[in-house]
Every structure is written in C-alpha cells, then in structure tokens.
Short mmCIF file of C-alpha atoms in Angstrom, two decimals:
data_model
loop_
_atom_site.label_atom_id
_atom_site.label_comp_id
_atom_site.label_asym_id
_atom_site.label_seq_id
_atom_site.Cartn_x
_atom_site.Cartn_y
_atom_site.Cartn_z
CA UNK A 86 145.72 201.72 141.33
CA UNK A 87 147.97 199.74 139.17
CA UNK A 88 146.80 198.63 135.14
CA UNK A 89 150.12 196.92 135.03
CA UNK A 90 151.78 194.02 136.70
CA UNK A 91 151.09 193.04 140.11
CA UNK A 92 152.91 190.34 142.37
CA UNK A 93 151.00 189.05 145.25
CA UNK A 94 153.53 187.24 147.57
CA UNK A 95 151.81 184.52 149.93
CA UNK A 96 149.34 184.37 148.21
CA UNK A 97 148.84 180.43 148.61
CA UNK A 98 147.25 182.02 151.71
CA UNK A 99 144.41 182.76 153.58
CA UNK A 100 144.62 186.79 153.25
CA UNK A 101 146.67 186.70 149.53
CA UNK A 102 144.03 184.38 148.11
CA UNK A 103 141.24 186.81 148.93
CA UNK A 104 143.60 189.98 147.76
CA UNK A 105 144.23 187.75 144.33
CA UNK A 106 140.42 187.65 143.54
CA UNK A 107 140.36 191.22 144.56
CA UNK A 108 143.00 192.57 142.12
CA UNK A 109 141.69 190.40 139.25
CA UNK A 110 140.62 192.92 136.91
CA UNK A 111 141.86 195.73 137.96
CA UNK A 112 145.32 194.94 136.93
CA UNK A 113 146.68 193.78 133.54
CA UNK A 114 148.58 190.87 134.76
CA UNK A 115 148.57 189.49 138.84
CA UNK A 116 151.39 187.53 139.29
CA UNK A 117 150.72 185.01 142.46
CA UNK A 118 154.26 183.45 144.41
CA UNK A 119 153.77 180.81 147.16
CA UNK A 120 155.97 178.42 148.58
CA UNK A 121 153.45 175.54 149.26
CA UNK A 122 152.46 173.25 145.95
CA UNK A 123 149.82 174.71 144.60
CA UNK A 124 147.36 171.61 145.26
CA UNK A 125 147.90 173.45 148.78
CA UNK A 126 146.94 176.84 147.87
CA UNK A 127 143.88 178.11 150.22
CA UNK A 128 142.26 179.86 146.63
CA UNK A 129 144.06 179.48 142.91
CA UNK A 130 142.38 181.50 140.02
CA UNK A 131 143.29 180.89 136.12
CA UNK A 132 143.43 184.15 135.02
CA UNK A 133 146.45 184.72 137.07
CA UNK A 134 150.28 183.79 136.90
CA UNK A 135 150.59 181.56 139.49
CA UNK A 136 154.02 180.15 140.50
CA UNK A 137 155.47 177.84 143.68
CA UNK A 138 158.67 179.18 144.47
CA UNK A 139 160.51 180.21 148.07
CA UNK A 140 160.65 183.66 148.29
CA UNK A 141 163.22 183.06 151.33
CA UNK A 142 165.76 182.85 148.19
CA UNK A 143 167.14 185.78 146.68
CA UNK A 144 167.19 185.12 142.92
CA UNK A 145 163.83 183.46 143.29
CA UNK A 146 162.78 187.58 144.20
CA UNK A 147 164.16 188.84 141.30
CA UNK A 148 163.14 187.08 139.11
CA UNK A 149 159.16 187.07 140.07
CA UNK A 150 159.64 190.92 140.94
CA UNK A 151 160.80 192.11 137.77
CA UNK A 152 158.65 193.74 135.62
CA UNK A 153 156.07 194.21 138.10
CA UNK A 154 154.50 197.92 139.43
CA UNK A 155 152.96 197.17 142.42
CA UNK A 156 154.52 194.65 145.14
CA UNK A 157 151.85 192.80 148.08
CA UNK A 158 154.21 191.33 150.58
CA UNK A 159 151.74 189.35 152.12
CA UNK A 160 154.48 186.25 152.67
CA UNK A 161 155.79 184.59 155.99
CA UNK A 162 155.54 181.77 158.08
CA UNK A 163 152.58 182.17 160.70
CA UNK A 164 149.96 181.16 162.73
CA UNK A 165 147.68 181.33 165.79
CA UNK A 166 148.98 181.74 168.81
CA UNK A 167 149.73 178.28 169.46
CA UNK A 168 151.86 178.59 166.04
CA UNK A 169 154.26 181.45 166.82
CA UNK A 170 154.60 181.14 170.61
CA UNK A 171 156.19 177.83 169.90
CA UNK A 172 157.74 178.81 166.24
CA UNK A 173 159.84 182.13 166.97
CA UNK A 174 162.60 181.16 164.97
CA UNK A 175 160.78 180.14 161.71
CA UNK A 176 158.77 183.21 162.03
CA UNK A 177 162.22 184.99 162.47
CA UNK A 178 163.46 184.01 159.21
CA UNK A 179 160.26 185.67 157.24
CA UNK A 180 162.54 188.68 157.37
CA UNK A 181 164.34 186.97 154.53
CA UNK A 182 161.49 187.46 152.35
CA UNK A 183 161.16 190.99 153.20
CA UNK A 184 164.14 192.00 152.67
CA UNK A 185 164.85 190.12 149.67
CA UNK A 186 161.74 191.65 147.90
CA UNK A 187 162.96 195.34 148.94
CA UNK A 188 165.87 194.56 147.61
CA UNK A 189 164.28 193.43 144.04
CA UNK A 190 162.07 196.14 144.00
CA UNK A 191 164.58 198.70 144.31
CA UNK A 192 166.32 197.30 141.52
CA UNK A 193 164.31 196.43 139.38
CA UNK A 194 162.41 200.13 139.92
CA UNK A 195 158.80 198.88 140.75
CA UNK A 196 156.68 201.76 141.52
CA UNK A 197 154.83 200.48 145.23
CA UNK A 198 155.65 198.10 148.01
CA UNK A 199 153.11 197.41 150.43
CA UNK A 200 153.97 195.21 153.73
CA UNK A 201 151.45 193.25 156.00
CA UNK A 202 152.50 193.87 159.25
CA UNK A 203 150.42 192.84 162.91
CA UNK A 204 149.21 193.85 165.59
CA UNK A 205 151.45 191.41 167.70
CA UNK A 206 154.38 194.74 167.48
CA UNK A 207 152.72 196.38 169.96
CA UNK A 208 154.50 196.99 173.17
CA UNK A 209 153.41 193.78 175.52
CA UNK A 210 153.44 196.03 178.26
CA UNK A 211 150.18 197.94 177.21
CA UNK A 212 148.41 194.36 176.70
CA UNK A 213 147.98 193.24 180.29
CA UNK A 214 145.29 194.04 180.83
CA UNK A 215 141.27 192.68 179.62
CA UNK A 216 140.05 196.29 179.75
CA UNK A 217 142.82 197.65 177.71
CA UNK A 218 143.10 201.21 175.93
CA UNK A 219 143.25 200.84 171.95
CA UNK A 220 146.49 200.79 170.51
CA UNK A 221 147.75 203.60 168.60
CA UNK A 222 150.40 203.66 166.13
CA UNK A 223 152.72 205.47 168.79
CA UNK A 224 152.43 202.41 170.87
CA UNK A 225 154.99 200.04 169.00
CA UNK A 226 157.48 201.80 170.92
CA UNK A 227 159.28 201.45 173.07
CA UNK A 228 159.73 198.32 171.67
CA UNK A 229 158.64 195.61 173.55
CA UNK A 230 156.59 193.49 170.82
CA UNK A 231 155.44 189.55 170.87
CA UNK A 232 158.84 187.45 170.97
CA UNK A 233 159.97 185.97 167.53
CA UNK A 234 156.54 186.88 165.11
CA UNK A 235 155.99 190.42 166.09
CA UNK A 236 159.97 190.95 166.07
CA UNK A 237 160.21 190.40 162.47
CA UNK A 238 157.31 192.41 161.38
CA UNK A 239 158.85 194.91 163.51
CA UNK A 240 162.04 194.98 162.12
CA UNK A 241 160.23 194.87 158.46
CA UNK A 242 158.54 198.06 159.63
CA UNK A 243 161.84 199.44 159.96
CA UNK A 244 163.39 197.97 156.40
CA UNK A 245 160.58 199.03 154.19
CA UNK A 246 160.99 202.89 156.29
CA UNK A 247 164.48 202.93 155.65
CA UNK A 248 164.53 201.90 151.93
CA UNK A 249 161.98 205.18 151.55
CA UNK A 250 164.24 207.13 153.33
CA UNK A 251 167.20 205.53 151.40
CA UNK A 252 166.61 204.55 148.04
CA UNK A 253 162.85 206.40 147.61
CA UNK A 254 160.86 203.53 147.11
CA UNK A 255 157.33 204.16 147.82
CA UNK A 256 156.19 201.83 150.61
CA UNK A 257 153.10 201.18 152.75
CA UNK A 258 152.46 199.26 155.88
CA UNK A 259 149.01 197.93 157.63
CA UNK A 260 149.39 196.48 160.99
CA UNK A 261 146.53 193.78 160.95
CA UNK A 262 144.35 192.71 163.91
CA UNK A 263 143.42 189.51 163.82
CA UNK A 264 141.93 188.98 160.35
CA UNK A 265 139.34 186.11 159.67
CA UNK A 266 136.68 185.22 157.36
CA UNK A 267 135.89 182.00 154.73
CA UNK A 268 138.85 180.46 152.84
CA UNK A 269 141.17 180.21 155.55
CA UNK A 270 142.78 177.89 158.27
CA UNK A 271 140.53 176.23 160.62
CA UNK A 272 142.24 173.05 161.84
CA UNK A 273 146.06 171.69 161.91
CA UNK A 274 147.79 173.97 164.67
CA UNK A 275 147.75 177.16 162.53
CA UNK A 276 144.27 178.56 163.07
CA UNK A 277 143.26 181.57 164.77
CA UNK A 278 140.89 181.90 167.27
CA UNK A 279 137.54 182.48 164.91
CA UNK A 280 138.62 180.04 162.61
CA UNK A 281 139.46 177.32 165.65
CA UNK A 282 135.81 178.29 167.48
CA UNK A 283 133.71 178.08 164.26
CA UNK A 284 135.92 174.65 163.98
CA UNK A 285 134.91 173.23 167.45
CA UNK A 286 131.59 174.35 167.35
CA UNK A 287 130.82 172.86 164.20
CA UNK A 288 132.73 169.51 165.07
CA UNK A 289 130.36 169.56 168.10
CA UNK A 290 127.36 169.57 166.03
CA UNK A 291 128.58 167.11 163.55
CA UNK A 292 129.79 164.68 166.20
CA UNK A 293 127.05 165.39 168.55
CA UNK A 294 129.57 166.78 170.99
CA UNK A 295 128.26 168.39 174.06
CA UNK A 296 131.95 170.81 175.14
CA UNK A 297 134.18 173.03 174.15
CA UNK A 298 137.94 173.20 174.83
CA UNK A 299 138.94 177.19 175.63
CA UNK A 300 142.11 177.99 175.70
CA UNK A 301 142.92 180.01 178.52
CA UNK A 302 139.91 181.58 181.03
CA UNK A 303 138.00 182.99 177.91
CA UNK A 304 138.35 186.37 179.20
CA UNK A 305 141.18 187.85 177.34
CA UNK A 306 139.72 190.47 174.77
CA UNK A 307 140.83 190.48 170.93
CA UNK A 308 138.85 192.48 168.16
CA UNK A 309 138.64 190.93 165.44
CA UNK A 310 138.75 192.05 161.08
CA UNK A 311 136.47 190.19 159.01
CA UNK A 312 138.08 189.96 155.46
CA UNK A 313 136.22 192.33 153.01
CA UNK A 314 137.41 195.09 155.78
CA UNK A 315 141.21 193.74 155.15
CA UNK A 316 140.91 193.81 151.45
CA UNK A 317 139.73 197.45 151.20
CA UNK A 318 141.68 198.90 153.76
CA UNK A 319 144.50 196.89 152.11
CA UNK A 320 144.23 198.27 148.80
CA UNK A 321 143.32 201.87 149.84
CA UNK A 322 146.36 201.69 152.23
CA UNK A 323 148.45 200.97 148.60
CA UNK A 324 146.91 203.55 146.83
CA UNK A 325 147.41 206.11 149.80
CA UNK A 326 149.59 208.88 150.96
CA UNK A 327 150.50 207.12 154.65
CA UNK A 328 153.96 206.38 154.60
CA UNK A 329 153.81 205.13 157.69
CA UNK A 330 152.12 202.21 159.88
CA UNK A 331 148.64 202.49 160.21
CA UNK A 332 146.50 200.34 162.25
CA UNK A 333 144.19 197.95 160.12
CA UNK A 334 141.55 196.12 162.14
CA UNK A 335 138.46 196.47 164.07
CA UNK A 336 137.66 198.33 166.70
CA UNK A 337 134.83 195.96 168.31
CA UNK A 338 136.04 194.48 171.19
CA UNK A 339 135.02 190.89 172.44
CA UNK A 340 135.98 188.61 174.78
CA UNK A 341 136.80 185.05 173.67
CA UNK A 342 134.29 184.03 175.67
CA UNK A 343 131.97 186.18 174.43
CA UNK A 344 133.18 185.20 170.74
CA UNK A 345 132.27 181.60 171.69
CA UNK A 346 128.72 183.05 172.65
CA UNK A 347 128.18 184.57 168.87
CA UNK A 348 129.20 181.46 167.05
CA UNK A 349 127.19 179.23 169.50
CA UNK A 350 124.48 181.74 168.53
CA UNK A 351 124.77 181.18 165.27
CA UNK A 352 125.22 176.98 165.26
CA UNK A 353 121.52 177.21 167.30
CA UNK A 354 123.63 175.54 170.23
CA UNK A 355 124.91 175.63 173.72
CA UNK A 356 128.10 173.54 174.77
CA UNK A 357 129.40 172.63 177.92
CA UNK A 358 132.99 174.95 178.33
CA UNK A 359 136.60 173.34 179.90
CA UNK A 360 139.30 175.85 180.08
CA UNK A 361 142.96 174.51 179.55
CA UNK A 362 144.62 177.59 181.50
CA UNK A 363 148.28 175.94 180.41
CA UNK A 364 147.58 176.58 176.66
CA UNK A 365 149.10 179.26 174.60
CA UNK A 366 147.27 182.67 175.35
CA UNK A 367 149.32 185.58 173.67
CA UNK A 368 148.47 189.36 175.60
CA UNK A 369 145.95 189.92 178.31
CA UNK A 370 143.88 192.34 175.82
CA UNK A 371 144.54 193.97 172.36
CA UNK A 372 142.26 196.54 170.69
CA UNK A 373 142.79 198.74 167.11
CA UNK A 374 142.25 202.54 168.08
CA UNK A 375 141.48 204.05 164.32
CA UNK A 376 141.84 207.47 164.96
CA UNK A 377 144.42 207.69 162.34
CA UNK A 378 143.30 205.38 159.62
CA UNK A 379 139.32 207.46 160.00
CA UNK A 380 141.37 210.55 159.61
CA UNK A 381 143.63 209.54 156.37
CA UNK A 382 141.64 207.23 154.38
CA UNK A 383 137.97 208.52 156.01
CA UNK A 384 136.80 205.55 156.48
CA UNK A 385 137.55 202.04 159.25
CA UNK A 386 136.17 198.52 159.47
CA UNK A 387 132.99 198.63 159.87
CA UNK A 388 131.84 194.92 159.59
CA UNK A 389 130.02 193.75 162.51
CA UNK A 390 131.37 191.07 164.25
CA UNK A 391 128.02 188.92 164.43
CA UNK A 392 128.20 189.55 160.81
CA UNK A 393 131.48 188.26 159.76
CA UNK A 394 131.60 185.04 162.08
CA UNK A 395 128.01 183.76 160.25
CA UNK A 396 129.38 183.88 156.81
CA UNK A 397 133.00 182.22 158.32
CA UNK A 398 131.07 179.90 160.65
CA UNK A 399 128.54 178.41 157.67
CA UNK A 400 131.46 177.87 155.70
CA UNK A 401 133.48 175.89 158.28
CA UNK A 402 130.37 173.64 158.66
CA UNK A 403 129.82 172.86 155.40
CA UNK A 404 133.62 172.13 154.77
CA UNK A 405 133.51 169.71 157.54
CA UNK A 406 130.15 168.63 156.36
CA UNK A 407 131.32 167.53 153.11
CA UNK A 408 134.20 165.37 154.12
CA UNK A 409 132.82 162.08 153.03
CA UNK A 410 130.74 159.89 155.43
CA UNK A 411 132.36 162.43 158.35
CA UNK A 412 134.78 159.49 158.94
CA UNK A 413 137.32 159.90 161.93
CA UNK A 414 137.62 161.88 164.83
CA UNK A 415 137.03 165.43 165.38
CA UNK A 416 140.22 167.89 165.22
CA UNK A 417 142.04 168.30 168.03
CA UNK A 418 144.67 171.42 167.46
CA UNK A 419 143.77 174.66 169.12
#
C-alpha cells in the first residue's frame, strides 16, 4: 500500500470515483485525471488533486504521472452493451491512454501500475451458450474477444505484460465482470444492465408505468460485482504478487430476467415485460470462475446479489425522485 502519491486515471467515473474515496487516507496525496469537466464527474472529493485533462495525449501523461508511486488506469471510453457494440472504434483508441501511461510510468520510475481490464476478452466462442462453464483466466485465448472494447483491453493485457517483461515495471491486471452499484450511469445510452433495470423500474413507479422494455429474450445469464467487492479486490490485486490477469467479479449467476425479478422485488412491484429481440445483446452467457483469485488473494466477491441491487436500486429512485416536479418523460436509452 502506497503513503505516497497516487494517480487515479478515469476517475470522473463510475468505478474511479468509488476507488478515489477508497484511497483517501491511505495515501499522502491522490491525484484524480478525467477528461470530462469536472461539473461532470460521477463523485469529486476536496481533499484530492483533481484535474480535467485527456489522457489520450502524451505530454498530458507525463506530466500527471510524474512523481506519483502507484498508477490506477481505470480510463477509457465505455459503456453498456448498447455503447460498445455500436462504438468499436472510440473504444479502440482507449489503447492510447494505456500505452501512454506505461510509457510515463516507466520513465518517470513509478513503483506500480495496475490496469482495469473486462470480462468482454474472453473468447466469444465459450459464451454461446445460457448454461455456460465459468471463465477461467486460460480462456482469453485463443483470442477471439468482443469486437472493438474487449480488443483493446486485450491488447492492454499484452502492453502492461510486456513492459514487465521489458522494462520491469511492476504491473497488475483485474478482468472485471460487470461491476455496478450507487454513483454510477443509469440513463443516456451508457448504462449497464443493473443500472438500466433499477432505471426502468423506478421510472415505472414514478410515472405509474405498468412495462418493461428487455432487451433481448431475458434469458442470457451475466453475474454481476457489486462495488465494495471491486474496490477490495482492486486494491488487494495492487498490493499483490499476481502478475498476471486474474478474474475480478462474481460468481452468482442470474439471468436478466431473473435480475428484473430481484429489482421488481425490491420496488414492491410487478410490470408487464416486451422483449425487443433486435437490441444489442453482447454473449449468450458469461460467468467469473474464481478458482484463482480464492487461491492467491484467499478471498472472492462475496456480496449477494439481492444485496447489492437494493442499495443501487434505492439510490436510482431517489435520484429520479428528486428531479424537480418529475417534469418530462421517462428515459428511453437501454
């Protein structure tokens, strides 16, 4: 664990807002980079250094990387599915950041790099299926990973290996699967599937709404990481031996009907469900198997589902809730 500088890139976001808070206090100084103004910034703390800068630029990297110990690449340009299936190229050009941060690090001799990778590198040909086997970390190859999004962090993977191999900088990679929890994107095209349920659901009850829109048959399988289960495994990743991917996510298994059942659970309702089977879907099935990360670290999320989507569902609600006089019409983005 750090006591001197760490940057936090993305952290405008919905993950790097939560790690900021997290760090605060264990570090002398947390420096925080985002891209978006920070009016835009999903959490912003004042006992941090926060600047708005694009760490697609090279000098912009050196200069926010020097002096600092630790490195969080948490940075790129994502989304939900409906994001990245129809974004490949801008979520191509995240490997700028990447690499550009490597690059800094090396010479400006900071001590750890960590990279958030995803889930979405995993071959697509072991994802076809609802009931499938959990993905271990041998699975990302051959390589057959989700076009565009899953590409890059792929090919990250590879950069942050190669300048260990290379130049001995200490890095660490978590593949994350399908984080959620409060503070993050619900509505605009960006959301992922909790955060866009919790959304719907709560419109409906707002509005007085009777149906849901599902995108696809509801029967593809996801498991899904509440946030306090990112942050840890996040920072014990860092702080680790693995210098390799690991698998960071869940191993709970749901269907997204099923999901929809929880958080209709939870809102004390029951809508009315219409399935648009031409909307974005992503794989068949995706589970984490943990074998390795219970092995290294001793330990894998362990939040319950249920669990997770009340906290991220109550806060939803009362974010829509306190839009004044709940003028307009309810969201309409996946």
């Amino acid at each position: 664990m750090s006591q001197g500088t760490v940057l936090v890139a993305g952290a405008g976001g919905f993950i790097g807002g939560h790690l900021v808070r997290d760090l605060i206090g264990s570090s002398s100084r947390v420096v925080a980079v985002d891209c978006k103004p920070l009016g835009e910034w999903h959490q912003v703390f004042g006992e941090t250094e926060n600047v708005v800068a694009d760490l697609r630029e090279k000098d912009v990297c050196y200069s926010v990387v020097e002096g600092a110990e630790d490195i969080y690449n948490l940075a790129s340009d994502m989304g939900g599915m409906g994001f990245i299936e129809a974004n490949k190229a801008l979520c191509m050009l995240s490997v700028l950041i990447n690499t550009n941060l490597l690059l800094a690090a090396r010479d400006h001799g900071a001590q750890r790099f960590f990279f958030s990778s995803s889930a979405c590198v995993y071959s697509m040909l072991k994802q076809t299926s609802a009931d499938v086997t959990p993905l271990t970390e041998s699975d990302a190859y051959p390589a057959v990973p989700e076009d565009g999004y899953g590409w890059e962090k792929l090919f990250s993977e590879r950069m942050c290996r190669h300048f260990t191999e290379d130049f001995g900088i200490v890095t660490r990679v978590a593949r994350y699967h399908n984080v959620y929890g409060t503070h993050g994107t619900f509505e605009g095209g960006r959301e992922k599937a909790p955060a866009a349920i919790c959304r719907k659901v709560a419109e409906a009850k707002l509005f007085g709404s009777r149906e849901i829109e599902i995108w696809g048959d509801g029967e593809q399988t996801r498991s899904f990481t509440y946030i306090d289960d990112c942050l840890r495994g996040t920072r014990a990743i860092m702080d680790s031996d693995v210098d390799e991917p690991i698998n960071l996510g869940s191993a709970e298994l749901v269907t997204v009907n099923g999901l929809v059942d929880i958080v209709e659970e939870i809102a004390g309702t029951s809508l009315e469900r219409r399935y648009d089977l031409s909307a974005p879907k992503g794989v068949r099935g995706r589970n984490s198997d943990n074998t390795m990360i219970r092995e290294r670290l001793g330990w894998e999320p362990d939040t319950p589902l249920r669990a997770g989507l009340e906290h991220t569902y109550r806060w939803v609600h009362d974010e829509l809730a306190a839009r004044p006089g709940l003028v307009g019409q309810p969201a309409v983005s996946g």
